[in-house]
Short mmCIF file of C-alpha atoms in Angstrom, two decimals:
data_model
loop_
_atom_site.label_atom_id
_atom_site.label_comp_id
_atom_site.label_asym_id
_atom_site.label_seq_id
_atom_site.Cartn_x
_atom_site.Cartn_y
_atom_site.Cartn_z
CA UNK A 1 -7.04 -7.43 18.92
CA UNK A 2 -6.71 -10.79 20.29
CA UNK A 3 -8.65 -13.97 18.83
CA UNK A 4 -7.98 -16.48 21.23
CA UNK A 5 -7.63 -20.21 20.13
CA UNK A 6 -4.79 -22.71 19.90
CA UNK A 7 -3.19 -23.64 16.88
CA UNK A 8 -5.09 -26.10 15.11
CA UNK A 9 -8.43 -25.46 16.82
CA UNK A 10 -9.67 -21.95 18.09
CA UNK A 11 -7.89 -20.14 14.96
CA UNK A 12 -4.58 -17.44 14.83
CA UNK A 13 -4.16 -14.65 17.34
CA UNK A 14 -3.69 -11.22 16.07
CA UNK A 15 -1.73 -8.91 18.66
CA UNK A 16 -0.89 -5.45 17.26
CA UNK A 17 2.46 -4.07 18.32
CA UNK A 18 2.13 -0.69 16.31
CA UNK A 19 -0.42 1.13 15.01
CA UNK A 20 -0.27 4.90 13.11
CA UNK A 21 -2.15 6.40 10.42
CA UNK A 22 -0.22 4.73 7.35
CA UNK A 23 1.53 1.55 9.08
CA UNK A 24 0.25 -1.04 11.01
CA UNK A 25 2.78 -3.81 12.75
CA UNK A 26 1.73 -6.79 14.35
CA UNK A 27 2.27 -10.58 15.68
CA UNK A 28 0.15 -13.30 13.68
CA UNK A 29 0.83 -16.59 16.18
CA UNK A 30 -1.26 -20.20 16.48
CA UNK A 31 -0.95 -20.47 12.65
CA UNK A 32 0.51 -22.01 9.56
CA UNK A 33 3.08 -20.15 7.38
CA UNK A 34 0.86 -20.95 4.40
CA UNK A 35 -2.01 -18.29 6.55
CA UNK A 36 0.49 -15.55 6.95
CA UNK A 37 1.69 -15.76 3.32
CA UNK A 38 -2.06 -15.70 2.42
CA UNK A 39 -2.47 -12.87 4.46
CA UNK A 40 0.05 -10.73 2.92
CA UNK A 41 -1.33 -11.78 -0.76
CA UNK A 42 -4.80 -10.30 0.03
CA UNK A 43 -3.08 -7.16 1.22
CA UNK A 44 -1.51 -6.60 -2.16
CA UNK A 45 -3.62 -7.86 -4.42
CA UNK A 46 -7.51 -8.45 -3.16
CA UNK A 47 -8.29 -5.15 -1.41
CA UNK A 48 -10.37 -2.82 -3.29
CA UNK A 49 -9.65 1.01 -3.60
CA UNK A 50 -10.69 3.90 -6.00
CA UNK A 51 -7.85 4.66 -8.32
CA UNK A 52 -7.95 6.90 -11.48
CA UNK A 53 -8.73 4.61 -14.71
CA UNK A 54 -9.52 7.57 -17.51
CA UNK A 55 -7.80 10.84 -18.03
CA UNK A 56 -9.69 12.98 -20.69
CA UNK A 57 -6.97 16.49 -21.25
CA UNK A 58 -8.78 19.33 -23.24
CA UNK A 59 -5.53 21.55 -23.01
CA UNK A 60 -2.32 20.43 -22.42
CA UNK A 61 0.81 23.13 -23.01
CA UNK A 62 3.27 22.05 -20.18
CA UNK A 63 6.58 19.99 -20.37
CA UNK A 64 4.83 16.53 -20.05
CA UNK A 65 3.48 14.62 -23.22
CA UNK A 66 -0.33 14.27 -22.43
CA UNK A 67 0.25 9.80 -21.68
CA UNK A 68 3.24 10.99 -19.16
CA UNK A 69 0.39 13.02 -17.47
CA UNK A 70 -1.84 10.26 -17.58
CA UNK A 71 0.09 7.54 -15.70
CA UNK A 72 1.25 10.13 -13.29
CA UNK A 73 -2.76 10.65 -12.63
CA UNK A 74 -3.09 6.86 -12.13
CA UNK A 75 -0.31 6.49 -9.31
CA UNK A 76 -2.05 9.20 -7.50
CA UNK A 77 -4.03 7.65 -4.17
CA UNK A 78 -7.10 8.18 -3.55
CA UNK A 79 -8.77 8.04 0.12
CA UNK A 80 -10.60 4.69 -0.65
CA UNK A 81 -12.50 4.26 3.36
CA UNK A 82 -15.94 4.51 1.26
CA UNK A 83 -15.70 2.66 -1.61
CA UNK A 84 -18.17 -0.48 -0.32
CA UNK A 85 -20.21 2.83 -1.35
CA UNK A 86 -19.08 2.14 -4.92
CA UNK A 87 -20.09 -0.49 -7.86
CA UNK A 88 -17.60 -1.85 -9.93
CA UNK A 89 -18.23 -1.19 -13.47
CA UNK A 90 -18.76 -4.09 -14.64
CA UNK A 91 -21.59 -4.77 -12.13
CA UNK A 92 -23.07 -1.18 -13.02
CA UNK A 93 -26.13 -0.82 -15.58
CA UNK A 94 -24.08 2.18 -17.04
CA UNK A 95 -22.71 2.21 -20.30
CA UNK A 96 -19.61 3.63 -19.63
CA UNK A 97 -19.81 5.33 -16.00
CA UNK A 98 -22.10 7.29 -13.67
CA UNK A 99 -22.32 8.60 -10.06
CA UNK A 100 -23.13 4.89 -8.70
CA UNK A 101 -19.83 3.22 -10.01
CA UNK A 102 -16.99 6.49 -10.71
CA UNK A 103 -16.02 9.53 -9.26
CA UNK A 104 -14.47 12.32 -11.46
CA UNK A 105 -11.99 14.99 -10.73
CA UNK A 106 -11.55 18.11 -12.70
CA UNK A 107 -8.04 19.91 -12.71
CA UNK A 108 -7.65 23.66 -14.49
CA UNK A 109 -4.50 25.59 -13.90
CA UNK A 110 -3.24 28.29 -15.28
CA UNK A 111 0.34 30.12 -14.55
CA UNK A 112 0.17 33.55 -14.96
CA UNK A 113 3.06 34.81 -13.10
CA UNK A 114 6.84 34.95 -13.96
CA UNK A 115 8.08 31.89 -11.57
CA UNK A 116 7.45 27.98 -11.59
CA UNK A 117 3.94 27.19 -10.44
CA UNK A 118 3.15 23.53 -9.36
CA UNK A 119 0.44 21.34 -10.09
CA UNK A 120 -0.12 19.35 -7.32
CA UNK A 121 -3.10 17.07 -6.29
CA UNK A 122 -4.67 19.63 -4.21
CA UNK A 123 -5.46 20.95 -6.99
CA UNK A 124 -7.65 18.28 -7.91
CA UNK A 125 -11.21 18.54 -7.52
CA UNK A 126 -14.06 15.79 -6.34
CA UNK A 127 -17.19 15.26 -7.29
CA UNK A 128 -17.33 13.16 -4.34
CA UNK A 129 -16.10 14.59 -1.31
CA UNK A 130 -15.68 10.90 0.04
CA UNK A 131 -13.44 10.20 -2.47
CA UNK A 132 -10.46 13.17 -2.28
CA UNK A 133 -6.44 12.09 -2.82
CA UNK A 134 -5.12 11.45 -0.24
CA UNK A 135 -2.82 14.43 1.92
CA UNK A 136 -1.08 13.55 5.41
CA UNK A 137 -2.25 16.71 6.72
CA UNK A 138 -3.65 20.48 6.11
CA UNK A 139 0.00 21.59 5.46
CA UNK A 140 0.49 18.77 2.83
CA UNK A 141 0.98 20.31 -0.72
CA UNK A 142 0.00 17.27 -1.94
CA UNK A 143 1.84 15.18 -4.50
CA UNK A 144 3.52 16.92 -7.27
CA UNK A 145 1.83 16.33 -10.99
CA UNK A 146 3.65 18.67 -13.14
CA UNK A 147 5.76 22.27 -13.22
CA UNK A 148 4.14 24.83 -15.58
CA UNK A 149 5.68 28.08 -16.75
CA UNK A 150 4.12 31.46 -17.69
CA UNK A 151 1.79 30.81 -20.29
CA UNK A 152 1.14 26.80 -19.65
CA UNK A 153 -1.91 25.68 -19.01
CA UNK A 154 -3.44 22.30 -18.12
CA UNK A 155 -7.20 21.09 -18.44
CA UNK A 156 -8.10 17.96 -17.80
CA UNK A 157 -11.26 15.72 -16.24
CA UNK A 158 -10.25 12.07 -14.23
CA UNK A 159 -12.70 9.29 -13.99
CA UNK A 160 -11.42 7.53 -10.89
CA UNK A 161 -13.17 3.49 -10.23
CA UNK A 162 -13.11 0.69 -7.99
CA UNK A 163 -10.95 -2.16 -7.97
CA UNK A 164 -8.37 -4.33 -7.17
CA UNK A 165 -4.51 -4.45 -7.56
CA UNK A 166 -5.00 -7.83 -9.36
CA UNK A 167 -6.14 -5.61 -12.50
CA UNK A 168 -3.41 -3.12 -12.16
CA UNK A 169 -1.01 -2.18 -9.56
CA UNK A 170 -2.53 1.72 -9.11
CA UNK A 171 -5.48 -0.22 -6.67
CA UNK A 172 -3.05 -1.66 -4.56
CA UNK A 173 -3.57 -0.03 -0.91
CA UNK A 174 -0.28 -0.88 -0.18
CA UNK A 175 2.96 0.37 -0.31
CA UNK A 176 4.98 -2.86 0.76
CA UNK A 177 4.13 -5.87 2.74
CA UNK A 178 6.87 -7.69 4.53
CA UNK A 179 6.79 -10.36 7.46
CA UNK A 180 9.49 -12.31 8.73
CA UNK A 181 9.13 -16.03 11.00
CA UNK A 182 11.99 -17.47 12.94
CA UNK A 183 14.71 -15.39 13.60
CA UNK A 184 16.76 -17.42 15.57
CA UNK A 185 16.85 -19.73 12.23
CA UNK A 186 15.83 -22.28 14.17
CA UNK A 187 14.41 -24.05 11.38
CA UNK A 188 18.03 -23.91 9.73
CA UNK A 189 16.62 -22.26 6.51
CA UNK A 190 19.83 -20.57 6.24
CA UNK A 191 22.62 -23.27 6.18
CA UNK A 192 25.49 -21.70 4.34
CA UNK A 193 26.92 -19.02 6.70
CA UNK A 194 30.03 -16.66 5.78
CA UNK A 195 30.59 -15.89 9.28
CA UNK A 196 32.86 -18.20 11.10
CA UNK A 197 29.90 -18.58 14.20
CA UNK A 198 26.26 -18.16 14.40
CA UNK A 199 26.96 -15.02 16.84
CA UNK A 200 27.86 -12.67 14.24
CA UNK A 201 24.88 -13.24 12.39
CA UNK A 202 22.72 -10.16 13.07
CA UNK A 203 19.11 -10.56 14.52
CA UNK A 204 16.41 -8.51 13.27
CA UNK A 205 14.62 -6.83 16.37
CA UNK A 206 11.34 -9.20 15.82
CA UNK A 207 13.85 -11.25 17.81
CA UNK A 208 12.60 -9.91 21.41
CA UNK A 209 9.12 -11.77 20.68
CA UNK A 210 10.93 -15.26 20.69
CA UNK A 211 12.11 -17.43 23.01
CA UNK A 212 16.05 -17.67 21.95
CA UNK A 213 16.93 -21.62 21.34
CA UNK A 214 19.77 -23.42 23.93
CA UNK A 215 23.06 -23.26 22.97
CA UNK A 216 23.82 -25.70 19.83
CA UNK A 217 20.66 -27.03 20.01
CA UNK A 218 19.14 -27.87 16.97
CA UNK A 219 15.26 -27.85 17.43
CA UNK A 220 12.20 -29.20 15.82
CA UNK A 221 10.52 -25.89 13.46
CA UNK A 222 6.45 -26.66 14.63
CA UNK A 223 7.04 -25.02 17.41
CA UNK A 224 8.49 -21.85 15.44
CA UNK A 225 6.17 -22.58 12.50
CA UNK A 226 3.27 -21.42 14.33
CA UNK A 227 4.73 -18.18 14.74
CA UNK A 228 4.87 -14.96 12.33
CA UNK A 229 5.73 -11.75 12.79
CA UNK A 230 3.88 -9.81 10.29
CA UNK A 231 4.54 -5.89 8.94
CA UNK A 232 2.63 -3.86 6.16
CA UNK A 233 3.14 0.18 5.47
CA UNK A 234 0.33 1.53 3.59
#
């Protein structure tokens, strides 16, 4: 996706140098550092997802103290692509939650045999089908909730609601966001070195997207400034 412009004028130009189904890696260019930053802020914080906010456990006999449970059930994603579909609560008429602003998942297993059975989020089920946790593929077990034993048992209903990581970190769609500007240091941000000459100092590989500066030359940073190289996993 290019949106052409020049800095200053017609906007930044997004050119994506990776795409797969959880990581995206691209080159944000014809901007200020201030945009890229901003960028990566929204990522973490401002994007809304569907993430489990109340746990109510009817029966609870494994290993793991019923708040344990809980919080694990929190941390769990969620496969957010239709939650415009959603309200957030506080913008429902509800008093508490309904089909328009929650989704809720229902767990019940029971081990019955003599071996370790896991509780995993496949286990889980929608009331939604939009709204399911999130597996790579059909051979995904899902993640792992708990262990149970002959004889445990776990019961449990999840309300799971829209919002944003800004509330609590369980919304965040992200699993890091990272970008990196000027490798060459030509901006000389990084003015103490250990090494006794600039060639030992290793270059990352967003290197190969920049123009490498003439020997001892000590350029002016607009020209790199405008420049970002931009990566988020998610």
């Amino acid at each position: 996706m290019d949106m052409n412009g020049s800095y200053g004028l017609g906007g930044p130009n997004i050119t994506i140098r990776e795409l797969t189904k959880d990581r995206i890696n691209f080159t944000l260019s014809d901007t200020d550092l201030s945009v890229a930053n901003a960028l990566r802020r929204v990522m973490i914080a401002e994007v809304p997802t569907v993430a489990i906010d109340m746990v109510e456990i009817e029966t609870n006999t494994t290993v793991l103290a019923d708040e344990f449970l809980a919080h694990r059930l929190g941390l769990v994603p969620i496969d957010s692509r239709d939650v415009d579909k959603l309200r957030y609560t506080r913008d429902c008429t509800c008093s508490q939650y309904c089909a328009e602003c929650s989704v809720e998942l229902t767990l019940h297993v029971k081990c019955t045999e003599d071996r370790t059975k896991d509780v995993t989020t496949r286990d889980l089920t929608s009331s939604n089908p939009s709204f399911l946790p999130v597996l790579q593929d059909k051979d995904d077990s899902g993640v792992l909730l708990v262990k149970l034993r002959k004889g445990h048992e776990l019961k449990l209903k999840c309300i799971a609601k829209k919002g944003v990581a800004k509330e609590h970190a369980k919304w965040s769609p992200v699993s890091g966001v990272a970008f990196e500007y000027d490798p060459y240091n030509k901006l000389r941000h990084t003015t103490y070195w250990f090494e006794e000459t600039v060639d030992e100092w290793p270059l990352s590989k967003n290197a190969q997207y920049e123009s490498p500066p003439e020997k001892d030359a000590r350029e002016c940073g607009e020209a790199a400034m405008k420049r970002s190289i931009l990566t988020f996993i998610y």
